[in-house]
Short mmCIF file of C-alpha atoms and ligand atoms in Angstrom, two decimals:
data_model
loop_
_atom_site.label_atom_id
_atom_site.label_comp_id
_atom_site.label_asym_id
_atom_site.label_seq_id
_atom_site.Cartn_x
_atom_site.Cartn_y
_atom_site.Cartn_z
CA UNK A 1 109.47 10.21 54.36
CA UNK A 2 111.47 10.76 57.66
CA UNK A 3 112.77 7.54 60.00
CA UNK A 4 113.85 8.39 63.25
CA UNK A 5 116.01 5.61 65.25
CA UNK A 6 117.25 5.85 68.45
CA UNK A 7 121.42 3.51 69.47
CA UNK A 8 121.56 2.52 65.91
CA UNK A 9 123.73 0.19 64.09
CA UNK A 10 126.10 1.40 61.57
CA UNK A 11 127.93 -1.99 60.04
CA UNK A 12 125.88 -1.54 56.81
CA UNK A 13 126.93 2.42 56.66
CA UNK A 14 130.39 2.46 56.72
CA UNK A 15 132.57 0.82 54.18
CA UNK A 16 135.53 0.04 56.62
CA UNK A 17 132.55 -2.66 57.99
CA UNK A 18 133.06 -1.02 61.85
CA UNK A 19 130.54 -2.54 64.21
CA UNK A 20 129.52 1.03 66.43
CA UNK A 21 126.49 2.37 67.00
CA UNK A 22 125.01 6.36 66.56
CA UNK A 23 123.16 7.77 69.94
CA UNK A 24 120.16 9.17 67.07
CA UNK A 25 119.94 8.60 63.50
CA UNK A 26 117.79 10.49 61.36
CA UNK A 27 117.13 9.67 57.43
CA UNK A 28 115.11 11.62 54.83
CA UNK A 29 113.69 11.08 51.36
CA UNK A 30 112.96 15.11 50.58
CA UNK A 31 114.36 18.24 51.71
CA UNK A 32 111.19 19.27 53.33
CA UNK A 33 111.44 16.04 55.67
CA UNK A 34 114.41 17.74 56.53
CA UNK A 35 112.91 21.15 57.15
CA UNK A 36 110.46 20.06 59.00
CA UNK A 37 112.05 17.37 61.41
CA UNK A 38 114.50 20.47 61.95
CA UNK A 39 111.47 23.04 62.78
CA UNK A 40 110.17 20.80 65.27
CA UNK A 41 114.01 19.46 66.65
CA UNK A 42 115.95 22.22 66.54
CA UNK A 43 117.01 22.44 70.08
CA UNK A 44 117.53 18.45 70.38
CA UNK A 45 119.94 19.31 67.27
CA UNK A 46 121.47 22.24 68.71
CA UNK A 47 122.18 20.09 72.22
CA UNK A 48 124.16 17.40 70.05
CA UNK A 49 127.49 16.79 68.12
CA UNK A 50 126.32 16.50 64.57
CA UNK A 51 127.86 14.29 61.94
CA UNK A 52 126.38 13.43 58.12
CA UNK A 53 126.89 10.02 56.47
CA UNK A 54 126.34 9.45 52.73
CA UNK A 55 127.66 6.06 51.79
CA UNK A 56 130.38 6.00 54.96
CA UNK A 57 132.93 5.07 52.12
CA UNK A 58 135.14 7.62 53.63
CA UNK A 59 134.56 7.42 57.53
CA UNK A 60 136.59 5.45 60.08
CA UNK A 61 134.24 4.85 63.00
CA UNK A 62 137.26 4.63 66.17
CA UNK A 63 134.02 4.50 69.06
CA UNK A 64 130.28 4.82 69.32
CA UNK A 65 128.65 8.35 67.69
CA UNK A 66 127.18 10.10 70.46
CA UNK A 67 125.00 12.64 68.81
CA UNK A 68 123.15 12.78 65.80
CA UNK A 69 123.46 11.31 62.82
CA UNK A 70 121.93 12.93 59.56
CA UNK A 71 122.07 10.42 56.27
CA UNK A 72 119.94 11.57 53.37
CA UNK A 73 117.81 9.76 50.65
CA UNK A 74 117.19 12.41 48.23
CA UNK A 75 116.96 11.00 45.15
CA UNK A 76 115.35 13.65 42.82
CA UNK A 77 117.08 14.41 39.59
CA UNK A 78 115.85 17.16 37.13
CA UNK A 79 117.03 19.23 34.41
CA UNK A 80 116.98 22.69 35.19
CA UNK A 81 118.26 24.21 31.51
CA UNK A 82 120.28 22.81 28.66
CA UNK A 83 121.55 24.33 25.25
CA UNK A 84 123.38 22.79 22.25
CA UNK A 85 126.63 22.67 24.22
CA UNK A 86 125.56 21.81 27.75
CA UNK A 87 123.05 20.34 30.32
CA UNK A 88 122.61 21.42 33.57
CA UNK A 89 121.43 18.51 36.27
CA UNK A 90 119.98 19.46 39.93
CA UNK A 91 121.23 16.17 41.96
CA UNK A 92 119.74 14.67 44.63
CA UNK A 93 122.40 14.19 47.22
CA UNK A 94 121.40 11.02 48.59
CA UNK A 95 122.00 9.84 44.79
CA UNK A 96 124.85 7.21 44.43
CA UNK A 97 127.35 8.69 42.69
CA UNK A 98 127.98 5.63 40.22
CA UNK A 99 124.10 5.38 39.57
CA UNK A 100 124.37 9.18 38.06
CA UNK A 101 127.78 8.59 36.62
CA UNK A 102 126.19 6.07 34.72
CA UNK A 103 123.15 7.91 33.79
CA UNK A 104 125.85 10.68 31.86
CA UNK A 105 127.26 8.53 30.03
CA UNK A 106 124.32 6.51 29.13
CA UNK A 107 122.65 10.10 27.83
CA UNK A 108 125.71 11.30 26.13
CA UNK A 109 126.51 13.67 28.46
CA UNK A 110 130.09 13.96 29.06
CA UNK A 111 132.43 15.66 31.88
CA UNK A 112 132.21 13.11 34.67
CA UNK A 113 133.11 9.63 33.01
CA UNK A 114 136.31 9.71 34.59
CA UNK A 115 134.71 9.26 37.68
CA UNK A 116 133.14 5.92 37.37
CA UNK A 117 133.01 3.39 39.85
CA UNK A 118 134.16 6.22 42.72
CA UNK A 119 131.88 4.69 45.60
CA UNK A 120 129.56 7.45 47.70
CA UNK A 121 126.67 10.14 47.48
CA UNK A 122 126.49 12.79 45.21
CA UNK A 123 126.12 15.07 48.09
CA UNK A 124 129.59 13.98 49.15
CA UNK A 125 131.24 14.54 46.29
CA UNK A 126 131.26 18.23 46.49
CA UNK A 127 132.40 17.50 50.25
CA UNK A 128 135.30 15.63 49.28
CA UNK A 129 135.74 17.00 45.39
CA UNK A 130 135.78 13.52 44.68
CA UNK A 131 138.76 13.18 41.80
CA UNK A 132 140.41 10.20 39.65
CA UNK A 133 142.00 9.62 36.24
CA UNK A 134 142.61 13.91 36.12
CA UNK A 135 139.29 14.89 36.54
CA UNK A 136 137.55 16.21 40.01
CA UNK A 137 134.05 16.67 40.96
CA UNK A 138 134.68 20.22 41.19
CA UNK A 139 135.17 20.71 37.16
CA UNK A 140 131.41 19.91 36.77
CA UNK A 141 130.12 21.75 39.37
CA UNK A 142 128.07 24.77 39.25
CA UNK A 143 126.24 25.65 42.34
CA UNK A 144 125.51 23.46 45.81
CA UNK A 145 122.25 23.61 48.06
CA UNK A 146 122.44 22.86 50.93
CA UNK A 147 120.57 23.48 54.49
CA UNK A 148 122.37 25.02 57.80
CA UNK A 149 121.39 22.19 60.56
CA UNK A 150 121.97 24.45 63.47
CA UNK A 151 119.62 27.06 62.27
CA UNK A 152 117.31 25.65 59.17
CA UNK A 153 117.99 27.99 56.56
CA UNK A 154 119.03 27.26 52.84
CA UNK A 155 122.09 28.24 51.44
CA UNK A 156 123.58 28.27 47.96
CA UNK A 157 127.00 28.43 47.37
CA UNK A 158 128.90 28.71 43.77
CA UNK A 159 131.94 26.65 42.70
CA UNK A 160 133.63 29.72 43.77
CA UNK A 161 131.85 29.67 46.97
CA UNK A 162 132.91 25.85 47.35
CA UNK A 163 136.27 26.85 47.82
CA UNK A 164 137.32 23.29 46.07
CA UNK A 165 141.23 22.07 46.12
CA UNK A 166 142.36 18.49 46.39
CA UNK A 167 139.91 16.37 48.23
CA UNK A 168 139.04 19.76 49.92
CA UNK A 169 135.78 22.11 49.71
CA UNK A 170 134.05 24.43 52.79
CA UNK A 171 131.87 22.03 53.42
CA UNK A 172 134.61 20.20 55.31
CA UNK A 173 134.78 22.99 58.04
CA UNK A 174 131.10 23.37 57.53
CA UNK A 175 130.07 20.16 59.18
CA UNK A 176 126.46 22.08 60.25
CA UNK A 177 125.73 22.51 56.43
CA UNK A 178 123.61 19.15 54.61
CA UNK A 179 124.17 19.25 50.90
CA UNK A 180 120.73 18.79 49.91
CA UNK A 181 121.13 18.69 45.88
CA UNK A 182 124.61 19.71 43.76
CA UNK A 183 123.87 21.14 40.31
CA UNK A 184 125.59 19.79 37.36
CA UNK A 185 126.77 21.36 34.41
CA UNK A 186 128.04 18.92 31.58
CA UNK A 187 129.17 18.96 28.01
CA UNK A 188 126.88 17.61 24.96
CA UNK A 189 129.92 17.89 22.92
CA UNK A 190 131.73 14.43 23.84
CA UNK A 191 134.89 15.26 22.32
CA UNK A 192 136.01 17.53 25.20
CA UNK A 193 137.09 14.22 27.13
CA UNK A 194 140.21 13.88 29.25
CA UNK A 195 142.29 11.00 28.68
CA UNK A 196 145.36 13.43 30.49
CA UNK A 197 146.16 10.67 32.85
CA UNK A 198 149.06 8.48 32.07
CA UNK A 199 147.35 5.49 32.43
CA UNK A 200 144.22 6.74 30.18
CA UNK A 201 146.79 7.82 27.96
CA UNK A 202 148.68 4.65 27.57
CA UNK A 203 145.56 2.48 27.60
CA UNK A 204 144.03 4.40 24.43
CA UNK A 205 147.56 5.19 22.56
CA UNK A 206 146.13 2.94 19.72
CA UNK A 207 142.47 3.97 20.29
CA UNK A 208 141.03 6.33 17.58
CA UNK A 209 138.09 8.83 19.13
CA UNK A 210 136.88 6.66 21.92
CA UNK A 211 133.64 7.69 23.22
CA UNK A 212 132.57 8.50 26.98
CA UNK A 213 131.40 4.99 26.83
CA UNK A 214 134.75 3.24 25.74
CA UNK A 215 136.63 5.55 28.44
CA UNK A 216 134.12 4.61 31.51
CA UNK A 217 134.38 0.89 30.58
CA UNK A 218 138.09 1.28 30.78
CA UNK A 219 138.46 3.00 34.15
CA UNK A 220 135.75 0.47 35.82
CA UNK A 221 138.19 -2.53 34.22
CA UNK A 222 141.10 -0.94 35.70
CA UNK A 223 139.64 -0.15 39.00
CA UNK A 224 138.13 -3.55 39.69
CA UNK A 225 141.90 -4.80 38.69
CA UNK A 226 143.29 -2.71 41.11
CA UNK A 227 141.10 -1.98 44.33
CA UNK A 228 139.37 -4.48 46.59
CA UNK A 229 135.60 -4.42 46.80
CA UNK A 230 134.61 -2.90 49.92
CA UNK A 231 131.31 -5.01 50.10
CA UNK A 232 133.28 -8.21 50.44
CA UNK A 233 137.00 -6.93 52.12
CA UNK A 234 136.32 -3.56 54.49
CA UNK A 235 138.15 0.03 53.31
CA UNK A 236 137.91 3.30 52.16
CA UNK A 237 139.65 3.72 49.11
CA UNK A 238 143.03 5.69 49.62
CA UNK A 239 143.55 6.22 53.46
CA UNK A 240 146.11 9.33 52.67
CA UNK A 241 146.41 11.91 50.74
CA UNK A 242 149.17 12.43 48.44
CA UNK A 243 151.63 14.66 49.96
CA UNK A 244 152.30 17.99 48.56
CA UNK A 245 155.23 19.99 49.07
CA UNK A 246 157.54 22.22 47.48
CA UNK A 247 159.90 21.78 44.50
CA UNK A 248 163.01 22.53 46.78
CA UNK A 249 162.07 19.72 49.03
CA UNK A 250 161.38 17.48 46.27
CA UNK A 251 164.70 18.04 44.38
CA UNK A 252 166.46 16.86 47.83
CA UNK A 253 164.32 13.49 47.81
CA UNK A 254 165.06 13.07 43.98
CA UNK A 255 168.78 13.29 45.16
CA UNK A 256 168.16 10.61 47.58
CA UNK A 257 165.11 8.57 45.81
CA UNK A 258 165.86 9.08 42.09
CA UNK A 259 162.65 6.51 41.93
CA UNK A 260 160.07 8.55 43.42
CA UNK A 261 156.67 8.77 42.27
CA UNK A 262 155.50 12.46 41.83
CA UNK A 263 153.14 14.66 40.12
CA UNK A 264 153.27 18.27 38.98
CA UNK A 265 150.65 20.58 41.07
CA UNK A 266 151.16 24.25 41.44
CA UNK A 267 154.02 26.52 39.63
CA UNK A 268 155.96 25.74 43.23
CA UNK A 269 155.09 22.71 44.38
CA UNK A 270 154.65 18.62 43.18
CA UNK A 271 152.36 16.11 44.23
CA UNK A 272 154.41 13.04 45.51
CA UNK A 273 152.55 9.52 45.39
CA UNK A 274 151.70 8.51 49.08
CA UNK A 275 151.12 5.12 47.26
CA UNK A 276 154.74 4.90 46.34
CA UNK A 277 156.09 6.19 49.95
CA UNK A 278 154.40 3.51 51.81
CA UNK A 279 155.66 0.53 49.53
CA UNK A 280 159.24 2.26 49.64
CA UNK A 281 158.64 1.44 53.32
CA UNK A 282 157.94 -2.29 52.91
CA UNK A 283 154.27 -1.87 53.75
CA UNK A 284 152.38 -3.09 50.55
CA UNK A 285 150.56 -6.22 51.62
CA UNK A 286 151.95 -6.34 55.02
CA UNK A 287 149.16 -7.87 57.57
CA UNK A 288 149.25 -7.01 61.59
CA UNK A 289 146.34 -8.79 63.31
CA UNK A 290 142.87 -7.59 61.79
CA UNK A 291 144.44 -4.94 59.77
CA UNK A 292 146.74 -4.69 56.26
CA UNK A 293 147.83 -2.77 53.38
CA UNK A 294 146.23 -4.12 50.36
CA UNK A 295 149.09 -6.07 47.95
CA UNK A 296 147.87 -4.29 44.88
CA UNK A 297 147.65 -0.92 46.60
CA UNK A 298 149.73 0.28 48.72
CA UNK A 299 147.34 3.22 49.53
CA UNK A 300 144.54 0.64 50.62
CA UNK A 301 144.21 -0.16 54.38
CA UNK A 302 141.78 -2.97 54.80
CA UNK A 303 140.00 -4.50 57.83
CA UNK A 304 140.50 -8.25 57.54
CA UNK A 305 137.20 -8.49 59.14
CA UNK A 306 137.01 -7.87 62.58
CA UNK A 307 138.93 -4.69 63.19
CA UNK A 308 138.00 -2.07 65.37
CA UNK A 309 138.11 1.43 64.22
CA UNK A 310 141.25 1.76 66.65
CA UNK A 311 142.93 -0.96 65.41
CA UNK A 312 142.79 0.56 62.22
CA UNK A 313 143.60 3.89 63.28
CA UNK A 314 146.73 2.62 65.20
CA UNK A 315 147.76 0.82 62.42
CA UNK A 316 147.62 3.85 59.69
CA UNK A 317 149.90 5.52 62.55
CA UNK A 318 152.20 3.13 62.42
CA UNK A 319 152.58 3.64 58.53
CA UNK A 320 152.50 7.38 59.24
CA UNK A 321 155.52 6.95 61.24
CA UNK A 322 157.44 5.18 58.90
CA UNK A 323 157.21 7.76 56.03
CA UNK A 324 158.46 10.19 58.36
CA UNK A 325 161.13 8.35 59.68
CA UNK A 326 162.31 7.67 56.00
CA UNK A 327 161.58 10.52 54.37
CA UNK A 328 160.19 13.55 56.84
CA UNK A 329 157.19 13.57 55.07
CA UNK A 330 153.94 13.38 57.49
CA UNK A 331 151.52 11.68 55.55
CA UNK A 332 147.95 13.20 56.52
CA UNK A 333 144.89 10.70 56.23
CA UNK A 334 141.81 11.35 53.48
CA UNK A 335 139.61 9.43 55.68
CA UNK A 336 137.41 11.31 58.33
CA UNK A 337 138.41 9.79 61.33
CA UNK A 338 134.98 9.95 64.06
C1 FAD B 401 137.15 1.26 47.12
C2 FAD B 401 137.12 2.77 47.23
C3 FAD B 401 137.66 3.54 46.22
C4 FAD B 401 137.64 4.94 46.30
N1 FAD B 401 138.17 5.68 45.28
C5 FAD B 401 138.15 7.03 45.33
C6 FAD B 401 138.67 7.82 44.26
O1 FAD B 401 139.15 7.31 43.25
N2 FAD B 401 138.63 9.18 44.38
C7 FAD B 401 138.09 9.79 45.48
O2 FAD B 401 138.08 11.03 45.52
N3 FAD B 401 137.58 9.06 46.50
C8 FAD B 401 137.60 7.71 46.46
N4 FAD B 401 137.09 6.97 47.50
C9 FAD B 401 136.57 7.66 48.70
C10 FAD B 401 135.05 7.87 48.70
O3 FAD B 401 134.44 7.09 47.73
C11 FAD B 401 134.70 9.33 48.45
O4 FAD B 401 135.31 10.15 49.39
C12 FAD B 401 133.18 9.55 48.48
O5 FAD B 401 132.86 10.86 48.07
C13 FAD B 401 132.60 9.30 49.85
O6 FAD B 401 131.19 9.31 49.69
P1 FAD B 401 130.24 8.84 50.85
O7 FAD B 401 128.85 9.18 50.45
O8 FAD B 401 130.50 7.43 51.21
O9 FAD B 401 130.72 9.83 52.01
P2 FAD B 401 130.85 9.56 53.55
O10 FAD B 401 132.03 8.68 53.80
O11 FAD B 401 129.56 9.14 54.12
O12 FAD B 401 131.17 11.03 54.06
C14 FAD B 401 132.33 11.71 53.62
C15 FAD B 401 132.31 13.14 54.18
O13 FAD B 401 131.27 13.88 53.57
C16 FAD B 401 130.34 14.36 54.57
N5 FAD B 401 129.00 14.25 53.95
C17 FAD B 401 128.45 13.14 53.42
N6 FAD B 401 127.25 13.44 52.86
C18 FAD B 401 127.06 14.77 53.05
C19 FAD B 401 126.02 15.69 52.70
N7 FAD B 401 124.93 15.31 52.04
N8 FAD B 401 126.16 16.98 53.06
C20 FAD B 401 127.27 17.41 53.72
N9 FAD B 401 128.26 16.59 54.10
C21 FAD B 401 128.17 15.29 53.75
C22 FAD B 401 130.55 13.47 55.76
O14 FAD B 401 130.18 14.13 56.96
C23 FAD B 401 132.03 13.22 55.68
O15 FAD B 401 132.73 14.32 56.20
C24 FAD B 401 137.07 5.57 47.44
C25 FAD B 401 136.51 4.78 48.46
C26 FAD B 401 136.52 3.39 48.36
C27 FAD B 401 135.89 2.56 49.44
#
């Protein structure tokens, strides 16, 4: 089924709860609808600026969209092949991640468990190689379909392809390309799980062979502990990324901030937490007008409910500015900004 709408509403579809509107919005329950809305549209589409929305649980609406809008419905899952060790799942995009999350670990299959409770599509988490608790999107993925707006024509690209690194994938410089469905390949053997991450590790220390099940309900318990509900206070999960820079760089801050908060990443470079930046700055619950830093998160910007998109944005730049002026580290956001 295809809908067509013409100045509509976003509120409901985008987390951050910003009240703008998109020039055309066009929403699709198949990949044919798609196909054939573009055979018959593809000059309208070619004419316009062209953004996709999953869940908008990662979008910070600053003004009006004035082009089209794309937001897909595809909810289609099948099994394309499986084997003693491993099952591999063809996704709908327009899938809610936690719906399929929970469908893995409710059939025993395990690689994505870690991921539970992450808000959004499945179509956007090959976008945004969605990652928490040590895991990322990207370890489970095996191929992603997706179709070219500008021109209609299907593409497939390989985790290779993807070219996935932290909250990165080509699909983020390849705004004309709709992820249509993301294949999945995950284990039958449930041992393989990752409890890497030192909060996983500390919370099962005692815990003899928990089971996907035992880590999911864990990570949902320490989530809903930690992060406020964007149905009932407005966000998008982490507005920055966590810096990364090199170990020379580092070893000066260490000098400076024996506290800081970092992680390793490559053989030459560490992962600092932005988390722990912004508190170090005396942001952490701090509230100017409609906007704040959540009090259990310092990584959480929240709209106390009638923020603009600017307001917002002007904020997180006044929070940018502070890490730099403390520690000449330019903190970059995770959230599209439109
Ligand atoms: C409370 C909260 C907690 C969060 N925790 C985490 C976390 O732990 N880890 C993490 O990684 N993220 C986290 N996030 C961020 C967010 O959930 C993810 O980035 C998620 O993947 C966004 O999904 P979405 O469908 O809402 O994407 P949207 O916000 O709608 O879009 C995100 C990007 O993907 C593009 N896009 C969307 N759908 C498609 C498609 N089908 N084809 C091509 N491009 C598309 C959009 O154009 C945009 O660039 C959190 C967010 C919130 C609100």
């Amino acid at each position: 089924m295809l809908k067509l709408f013409n100045n509509f509403n976003l509120l409901q579809y985008n987390s951050f709860g910003i009240d703008v509107n998109a020039k055309y919005f066009v929403e699709f329950t198949t990949e044919q609808d798609l196909i054939d809305y573009l055979s018959k549209n593809l000059n309208l589409v070619n004419e316009n600026s062209l953004l996709i929305i999953g869940g908008g649980t990662n979008i910070l609406f600053t003004k009006n969209y004035n082009g089209i809008l794309f937001h897909s419905l595809i909810d289609k899952l099948e099994v394309i092949s499986e084997d003693d060790n491993s099952i591999l799942l063809k996704v709908g995009g327009g899938i809610l991640w936690e719906h399929f999350v929970e469908y893995a670990v409710i059939n025993n299959y395990q690689g994505i468990e870690n991921l539970s409770l992450i808000p959004g599509n499945v179509g956007s988490s090959a976008v945004q190689n969605i990652g928490a608790y040590g895991v990322e999107a990207k370890d489970c993925i095996e191929l992603v379909e997706c179709i070219d707006l500008n021109n209609n024509t299907k593409y497939f690209f390989s985790n290779e392809e993807c070219k996935f690194d932290y909250r990165h994938s080509i699909f983020k410089e390849k705004k004309n390309l709709l992820i249509t469905f993301v294949r999945f390949r995950l284990n039958k053997n449930t041992r393989k799980i990752n409890l890497d991450y030192g909060e996983l590790k500390k919370q099962f220390a005692n815990h003899l062979n928990p089971c996907i099940k035992d880590i999911r309900d864990t990570i949902i318990n320490i989530r809903e502990n930690k992060l406020p509900n964007y149905k009932k206070v407005g966000n998008a999960g982490s507005f920055f990324k966590n810096p990364i820079i090199y170990d020379e760089k580092y070893n000066a801050l260490k000098l400076k901030f024996p506290e800081i908060v970092a992680y390793p990443f490559s053989n030459d470079s560490i992962k600092l937490a932005a988390g722990w930046l912004i508190e170090a700055c005396g942001w952490k619950g701090k509230v100017i007008g409609n906007v704040g830093v959540y009090e259990k998160q310092a990584l959480v910007i929240f709209n106390k409910g009638q923020a603009t998109g600017k307001e917002i944005l002007d904020f997180s730049q006044l929070i940018i500015n502070s890490v730099f002026d403390k520690f000449q580290i330019i903190l970059e956001p995770e959230v599209i900004i439109e």
